[in-house]
CSV table of C-alpha atoms and ligand atoms in Angstrom, one decimal:
chain,number,residue,atom,x,y,z
A,54,MET,CA,156.1,136.7,49.1
A,55,ASP,CA,153.2,138.9,50.3
A,56,PRO,CA,149.8,138.2,48.8
A,57,LYS,CA,148.6,140.6,46.2
A,58,PHE,CA,146.5,143.6,47.1
A,59,LEU,CA,142.9,142.3,46.8
A,60,ILE,CA,140.0,144.3,45.3
A,61,VAL,CA,136.6,142.7,45.5
A,62,ALA,CA,133.8,144.0,43.3
A,63,ASN,CA,130.6,143.6,45.1
A,64,TRP,CA,127.9,143.8,42.4
A,65,LYS,CA,125.1,143.3,44.9
A,66,ALA,CA,121.7,142.9,43.1
A,67,ASP,CA,122.5,145.6,40.6
A,68,GLU,CA,122.6,145.5,36.8
A,69,PRO,CA,125.9,143.7,36.1
A,70,PRO,CA,128.6,145.7,34.4
A,71,VAL,CA,130.8,144.6,31.4
A,72,TYR,CA,134.5,145.3,32.0
A,73,ASN,CA,136.8,146.1,29.3
A,74,PHE,CA,140.2,146.4,30.9
A,75,THR,CA,143.1,144.1,31.7
A,76,LEU,CA,144.5,143.6,35.2
A,77,PRO,CA,148.0,144.8,36.5
A,78,ASP,CA,150.0,141.9,37.9
A,79,SER,CA,150.2,143.4,41.4
A,80,ILE,CA,146.5,143.3,42.0
A,81,GLU,CA,144.0,140.4,42.5
A,82,VAL,CA,140.5,141.3,41.4
A,83,ALA,CA,137.6,139.1,42.6
A,84,ILE,CA,134.1,139.6,41.5
A,85,ALA,CA,131.3,138.9,44.1
A,86,ALA,CA,128.6,138.4,41.4
A,87,PRO,CA,125.0,137.3,41.9
A,88,PHE,CA,125.0,133.4,42.1
A,89,PRO,CA,123.8,132.7,38.5
A,90,LEU,CA,126.6,134.8,37.0
A,91,ILE,CA,129.6,133.5,39.0
A,92,ALA,CA,130.4,130.5,36.8
A,93,GLY,CA,130.6,132.6,33.7
A,94,LEU,CA,132.9,135.3,34.9
A,95,PRO,CA,135.9,136.0,32.6
A,96,ASN,CA,139.0,134.0,33.6
A,97,GLN,CA,141.2,137.0,34.6
A,98,PHE,CA,138.9,137.6,37.7
A,99,THR,CA,138.8,135.5,40.8
A,100,LYS,CA,135.3,134.1,41.6
A,101,ALA,CA,133.6,135.3,44.7
A,102,ALA,CA,130.1,135.0,46.2
A,103,GLN,CA,128.1,137.6,48.2
A,104,ASP,CA,126.6,135.1,50.6
A,105,VAL,CA,126.1,131.4,51.2
A,106,SER,CA,123.5,129.1,52.8
A,107,VAL,CA,123.6,128.3,56.6
A,108,PHE,CA,122.9,124.7,55.5
A,109,ALA,CA,125.5,122.2,54.4
A,110,SER,CA,123.2,120.5,51.9
A,111,GLY,CA,119.8,118.9,51.8
A,112,ALA,CA,116.1,119.6,51.3
A,113,GLU,CA,116.3,123.4,51.7
A,114,THR,CA,114.7,124.8,48.5
A,115,GLY,CA,116.2,127.9,47.1
A,116,GLU,CA,119.5,127.7,49.1
A,117,VAL,CA,123.0,127.8,47.6
A,118,THR,CA,125.5,125.8,49.6
A,119,ALA,CA,129.2,126.3,50.1
A,120,LYS,CA,129.7,122.9,48.4
A,121,ILE,CA,128.0,124.1,45.2
A,122,LEU,CA,130.0,127.3,45.3
A,123,ALA,CA,133.3,125.3,45.6
A,124,GLN,CA,132.3,123.2,42.7
A,125,ILE,CA,132.0,126.2,40.4
A,126,GLY,CA,135.4,127.5,41.5
A,127,VAL,CA,134.5,130.2,44.1
A,128,LYS,CA,137.6,131.3,46.1
A,129,TYR,CA,136.1,134.0,48.3
A,130,CYS,CA,132.7,134.4,50.0
A,131,LEU,CA,131.4,137.5,51.8
A,132,VAL,CA,129.6,136.6,55.1
A,133,GLY,CA,127.6,138.9,57.3
A,134,HIS,CA,127.6,141.9,54.9
A,135,SER,CA,125.8,144.8,56.6
A,136,GLU,CA,123.0,144.6,54.1
A,137,ARG,CA,122.4,140.9,55.0
A,138,ARG,CA,122.4,141.9,58.7
A,139,ARG,CA,120.1,144.9,58.1
A,140,TYR,CA,117.6,143.5,55.6
A,141,PHE,CA,117.6,139.8,56.5
A,142,GLY,CA,118.3,140.0,60.3
A,143,GLU,CA,121.5,137.9,59.9
A,144,THR,CA,123.1,137.3,63.3
A,145,ASN,CA,126.7,136.4,64.3
A,146,GLU,CA,125.5,132.8,65.0
A,147,GLN,CA,124.4,132.5,61.4
A,148,VAL,CA,127.7,134.1,60.2
A,149,GLN,CA,129.6,131.5,62.3
A,150,GLN,CA,127.6,128.7,60.7
A,151,LYS,CA,128.2,130.0,57.2
A,152,LEU,CA,131.8,130.4,58.0
A,153,SER,CA,132.3,126.8,59.0
A,154,ASN,CA,130.4,125.6,55.9
A,155,ILE,CA,132.7,127.8,53.8
A,156,LEU,CA,135.9,126.6,55.5
A,157,GLN,CA,135.0,123.0,55.1
A,158,ASN,CA,134.8,123.6,51.4
A,159,ASP,CA,138.2,125.3,51.2
A,160,ILE,CA,136.6,128.8,50.4
A,161,MET,CA,138.2,131.8,52.0
A,162,PRO,CA,135.6,133.8,54.0
A,163,ILE,CA,135.5,137.5,54.1
A,164,VAL,CA,133.7,138.4,57.3
A,165,CYS,CA,132.1,141.8,57.1
A,166,ALA,CA,132.0,143.9,60.3
A,167,ARG,CA,130.5,147.4,60.9
A,168,SER,CA,132.1,147.4,64.3
A,169,ILE,CA,134.0,144.9,66.6
A,170,GLU,CA,130.7,143.4,67.8
A,171,ASP,CA,130.1,142.0,64.4
A,172,ILE,CA,133.4,140.2,64.1
A,173,VAL,CA,133.5,136.4,63.9
A,174,PRO,CA,137.2,135.6,63.9
A,175,ALA,CA,138.5,134.7,60.4
A,176,ASP,CA,141.6,135.1,58.2
A,177,LEU,CA,140.1,138.0,56.2
A,178,ILE,CA,137.9,140.7,57.9
A,179,MET,CA,136.3,143.6,56.0
A,180,TYR,CA,135.6,146.8,57.9
A,181,GLU,CA,132.5,148.5,56.6
A,182,PRO,CA,131.4,151.4,58.7
A,183,SER,CA,127.6,151.7,58.2
A,184,GLU,CA,127.8,155.5,57.6
A,185,ALA,CA,130.1,154.9,54.6
A,186,ILE,CA,128.3,152.1,52.9
A,187,SER,CA,126.6,152.9,49.6
A,188,SER,CA,126.6,156.6,50.3
A,189,ASN,CA,126.5,157.4,46.6
A,190,GLY,CA,130.2,157.5,46.4
A,191,GLU,CA,130.6,159.9,49.2
A,192,TYR,CA,132.9,159.0,52.0
A,193,HIS,CA,131.9,159.6,55.5
A,194,PRO,CA,133.7,157.4,58.0
A,195,ALA,CA,133.0,158.6,61.5
A,196,LYS,CA,136.1,157.1,62.8
A,197,ASP,CA,139.5,156.9,61.3
A,198,ILE,CA,140.0,153.6,59.5
A,199,ASN,CA,143.6,153.2,60.6
A,200,GLU,CA,142.6,153.8,64.3
A,201,THR,CA,139.9,151.1,64.0
A,202,LEU,CA,142.1,148.6,62.2
A,203,THR,CA,145.0,149.1,64.6
A,204,ASP,CA,142.7,148.3,67.4
A,205,TRP,CA,141.3,145.2,65.6
A,206,GLN,CA,144.7,144.0,64.6
A,207,GLN,CA,145.7,143.8,68.2
A,208,LYS,CA,142.7,141.8,69.0
A,209,PHE,CA,142.8,139.6,65.9
A,210,PRO,CA,146.6,139.5,65.0
A,211,LYS,CA,146.3,136.6,62.5
A,212,SER,CA,143.7,138.4,60.3
A,213,ARG,CA,144.2,140.4,57.2
A,214,PHE,CA,141.9,143.4,56.8
A,215,LEU,CA,139.9,144.9,53.9
A,216,TYR,CA,137.9,148.1,53.8
A,217,GLY,CA,134.6,148.7,52.1
A,218,GLY,CA,132.4,151.8,52.1
A,219,SER,CA,132.2,154.1,49.2
A,220,VAL,CA,135.7,153.4,47.9
A,221,ASN,CA,136.1,155.3,44.6
A,222,PRO,CA,138.8,156.5,42.2
A,223,GLN,CA,139.2,159.8,44.2
A,224,ASN,CA,139.7,158.3,47.6
A,225,CYS,CA,141.3,154.9,47.2
A,226,LYS,CA,144.9,156.0,47.0
A,227,LEU,CA,144.5,158.2,50.1
A,228,LEU,CA,142.9,155.4,52.0
A,229,ILE,CA,145.9,153.2,51.3
A,230,GLU,CA,148.3,155.9,52.3
A,231,ASN,CA,146.5,156.5,55.5
A,232,CYS,CA,146.2,152.9,56.5
A,233,LYS,CA,149.1,150.6,56.0
A,234,LEU,CA,147.2,147.7,57.5
A,235,LEU,CA,144.9,147.5,54.5
A,236,SER,CA,145.2,144.3,52.4
A,237,GLY,CA,142.5,145.3,50.0
A,238,PHE,CA,139.1,146.9,49.3
A,239,VAL,CA,135.5,145.8,48.7
A,240,VAL,CA,134.0,148.1,46.1
A,241,GLY,CA,130.2,148.3,45.6
A,242,HIS,CA,128.8,151.3,43.7
A,243,ALA,CA,132.1,152.2,42.0
A,244,SER,CA,132.6,148.7,40.6
A,245,LEU,CA,129.4,149.0,38.5
A,246,ASP,CA,131.2,151.3,36.0
A,247,SER,CA,134.1,149.8,34.0
A,248,THR,CA,136.0,153.1,33.8
A,249,SER,CA,135.8,153.9,37.5
A,250,PHE,CA,136.5,150.4,38.6
A,251,SER,CA,139.6,150.3,36.3
A,252,ALA,CA,140.7,153.6,37.7
A,253,ILE,CA,140.6,152.2,41.3
A,254,ILE,CA,142.5,149.2,40.2
A,255,ASN,CA,145.3,151.2,38.5
A,256,ALA,CA,145.5,153.6,41.3
A,257,CYS,CA,146.0,150.7,43.8
A,258,ALA,CA,148.6,149.2,41.5
A,259,ALA,CA,150.6,152.5,41.2
B,138,PGA,P1,129.8,150.7,48.4
B,138,PGA,O1,129.5,149.3,48.8
B,138,PGA,O2,131.2,150.8,47.8
B,138,PGA,O3,128.7,151.0,47.4
B,138,PGA,O4,129.7,151.6,49.6
B,138,PGA,C1,130.5,148.5,49.4
B,138,PGA,C2,129.9,147.3,50.0
B,138,PGA,O5,128.8,147.4,50.6
B,138,PGA,O6,130.5,146.3,49.9
């Protein structure tokens, strides 16, 4: 059976929302919450993390390791998000190190890539064109998503692909219809409001 369509809410460092909806059977919803909130997420949601340490364990004050994430039940972890690359100078070498820590702890990595140069091969790759990220719900992909993912799939045939970049209740259905290669979405801004996030989930289930 095909895996369920995956929708990841990326709460970033925003004020966490309270969701008051139940999930359709056909969709898996994961929440990439700030570290302290992950363990307390409601059971209907899959636990995800927004980042992980490059270190495996040890005397690195302030770090959160893949091992700790696994112990609190994290199933997915974003790595190399464009905001990590832009604000914290994260490199592909660091992404590779994080990836191997995650895999050693049986967590599924979601490698984020603005373009093919960002890709560190993994089972799950998220395409996030810079011009579409956090653009206040507006959607400005310079290049067609289907065109990009068709190209990436030829180069990484074993990967599944997610899309992130101003996904909202108005555009999500069209994105799915225009790109059959999509296995899911990563939703930032629109996941911060229970009504709009629930509308995205229901549109994807329909
Ligand atoms: P956005 O964020 O939906 O606010 O563009 C997506 C992401 O950065 O993961």
